PDB file of C-alpha atoms in Angstrom:
ATOM      1  CA  MET A 772     -11.827 -42.323  48.016  1.00  0.00           C
ATOM      2  CA  ASP A 773      -8.800 -40.934  46.249  1.00  0.00           C
ATOM      3  CA  ILE A 774      -7.073 -37.579  46.265  1.00  0.00           C
ATOM      4  CA  GLN A 775      -8.801 -36.509  43.053  1.00  0.00           C
ATOM      5  CA  SER A 776     -12.235 -36.823  44.653  1.00  0.00           C
ATOM      6  CA  ILE A 777     -11.404 -34.398  47.450  1.00  0.00           C
ATOM      7  CA  GLU A 778     -12.574 -30.824  47.056  1.00  0.00           C
ATOM      8  CA  LEU A 779     -11.772 -27.613  48.894  1.00  0.00           C
ATOM      9  CA  GLY A 780     -14.045 -27.113  51.884  1.00  0.00           C
ATOM     10  CA  MET A 781     -14.993 -30.788  51.971  1.00  0.00           C
ATOM     11  CA  GLU A 782     -15.539 -32.149  55.446  1.00  0.00           C
ATOM     12  CA  LEU A 783     -14.338 -35.675  56.106  1.00  0.00           C
ATOM     13  CA  LYS A 784     -15.323 -37.366  59.325  1.00  0.00           C
ATOM     14  CA  ALA A 785     -12.772 -39.698  60.869  1.00  0.00           C
ATOM     15  CA  ARG A 786     -13.925 -43.270  61.276  1.00  0.00           C
ATOM     16  CA  ASN A 787     -13.854 -42.944  65.068  1.00  0.00           C
ATOM     17  CA  LYS A 788     -16.312 -39.995  64.731  1.00  0.00           C
ATOM     18  CA  GLN A 789     -14.213 -38.023  67.222  1.00  0.00           C
ATOM     19  CA  SER A 790     -12.680 -35.655  64.702  1.00  0.00           C
ATOM     20  CA  LEU A 791     -13.449 -33.857  61.482  1.00  0.00           C
ATOM     21  CA  PHE A 792     -10.956 -32.928  58.774  1.00  0.00           C
ATOM     22  CA  VAL A 793     -11.748 -29.811  56.741  1.00  0.00           C
ATOM     23  CA  CYS A 794      -9.810 -29.675  53.502  1.00  0.00           C
ATOM     24  CA  GLU A 795      -8.317 -26.226  52.827  1.00  0.00           C
ATOM     25  CA  LYS A 796      -5.581 -26.799  50.271  1.00  0.00           C
ATOM     26  CA  ILE A 797      -4.916 -29.459  47.633  1.00  0.00           C
ATOM     27  CA  ASN A 798      -1.705 -29.812  45.673  1.00  0.00           C
ATOM     28  CA  ASP A 799      -2.219 -32.435  42.975  1.00  0.00           C
ATOM     29  CA  GLU A 800       1.375 -32.215  41.793  1.00  0.00           C
ATOM     30  CA  LYS A 801       2.866 -33.068  45.181  1.00  0.00           C
ATOM     31  CA  LYS A 802      -0.137 -35.202  46.241  1.00  0.00           C
ATOM     32  CA  THR A 803      -0.667 -33.256  49.450  1.00  0.00           C
ATOM     33  CA  VAL A 804      -3.851 -32.397  51.264  1.00  0.00           C
ATOM     34  CA  GLU A 805      -3.820 -29.713  53.942  1.00  0.00           C
ATOM     35  CA  GLY A 806      -6.545 -28.618  56.289  1.00  0.00           C
ATOM     36  CA  ARG A 807      -7.751 -28.380  59.830  1.00  0.00           C
ATOM     37  CA  MET A 808      -8.391 -31.360  62.056  1.00  0.00           C
ATOM     38  CA  ILE A 809     -11.158 -30.439  64.474  1.00  0.00           C
ATOM     39  CA  ARG A 810     -11.702 -32.674  67.463  1.00  0.00           C
ATOM     40  CA  LYS A 811     -14.913 -32.839  69.465  1.00  0.00           C
ATOM     41  CA  GLY A 812     -14.462 -30.355  72.252  1.00  0.00           C
ATOM     42  CA  GLY A 813     -13.759 -27.221  70.262  1.00  0.00           C
ATOM     43  CA  GLU A 814     -10.947 -24.774  69.670  1.00  0.00           C
ATOM     44  CA  LEU A 815      -8.243 -26.497  71.711  1.00  0.00           C
ATOM     45  CA  GLY A 816      -8.403 -29.466  69.401  1.00  0.00           C
ATOM     46  CA  LYS A 817      -7.726 -27.518  66.209  1.00  0.00           C
ATOM     47  CA  ARG A 818      -4.458 -28.183  64.467  1.00  0.00           C
ATOM     48  CA  ILE A 819      -3.022 -28.093  61.001  1.00  0.00           C
ATOM     49  CA  MET A 820      -2.626 -31.472  59.387  1.00  0.00           C
ATOM     50  CA  LYS A 821      -0.630 -32.060  56.230  1.00  0.00           C
ATOM     51  CA  GLU A 822      -0.626 -35.460  54.639  1.00  0.00           C
ATOM     52  CA  THR A 823       2.051 -36.015  52.036  1.00  0.00           C
ATOM     53  CA  ALA A 824       1.918 -38.882  49.588  1.00  0.00           C
ATOM     54  CA  GLU A 825       4.839 -40.221  47.595  1.00  0.00           C
ATOM     55  CA  ASN A 826       2.386 -41.728  45.168  1.00  0.00           C
ATOM     56  CA  ILE A 827      -1.331 -42.032  44.619  1.00  0.00           C
ATOM     57  CA  LEU A 828      -1.548 -45.389  46.414  1.00  0.00           C
ATOM     58  CA  PHE A 829      -0.208 -43.833  49.591  1.00  0.00           C
ATOM     59  CA  ALA A 830      -2.627 -40.939  49.180  1.00  0.00           C
ATOM     60  CA  GLN A 831      -5.497 -43.408  48.955  1.00  0.00           C
ATOM     61  CA  THR A 832      -4.295 -45.154  52.100  1.00  0.00           C
ATOM     62  CA  VAL A 833      -4.075 -41.857  53.990  1.00  0.00           C
ATOM     63  CA  LEU A 834      -7.513 -40.731  52.840  1.00  0.00           C
ATOM     64  CA  ALA A 835      -9.112 -44.099  53.527  1.00  0.00           C
ATOM     65  CA  GLY A 836      -9.062 -43.095  57.215  1.00  0.00           C
ATOM     66  CA  PHE A 837     -11.709 -40.498  56.505  1.00  0.00           C
ATOM     67  CA  GLU A 838     -15.188 -40.715  55.151  1.00  0.00           C
ATOM     68  CA  ARG A 839     -17.475 -37.993  53.899  1.00  0.00           C
ATOM     69  CA  ASN A 840     -19.455 -36.156  56.518  1.00  0.00           C
ATOM     70  CA  ALA A 841     -23.084 -37.096  55.996  1.00  0.00           C
ATOM     71  CA  GLN A 842     -24.350 -33.709  57.187  1.00  0.00           C
TER      72      GLN A 842
END
């Protein structure tokens, strides 16, 4: 998965299945993806996560930790 394949509102489930990343903002120019990381257990686990990539290879490495939610 690369940064171009990510869409707003897309839910990506972490490989450990303990958290879900909901994409809320994409900046193709700066190669950043912002959204909420929701952990199992509810509201207390919510936090803003911003992944910044210097280049597309780093973006792919960052996003490789997530896979599409099958739901």
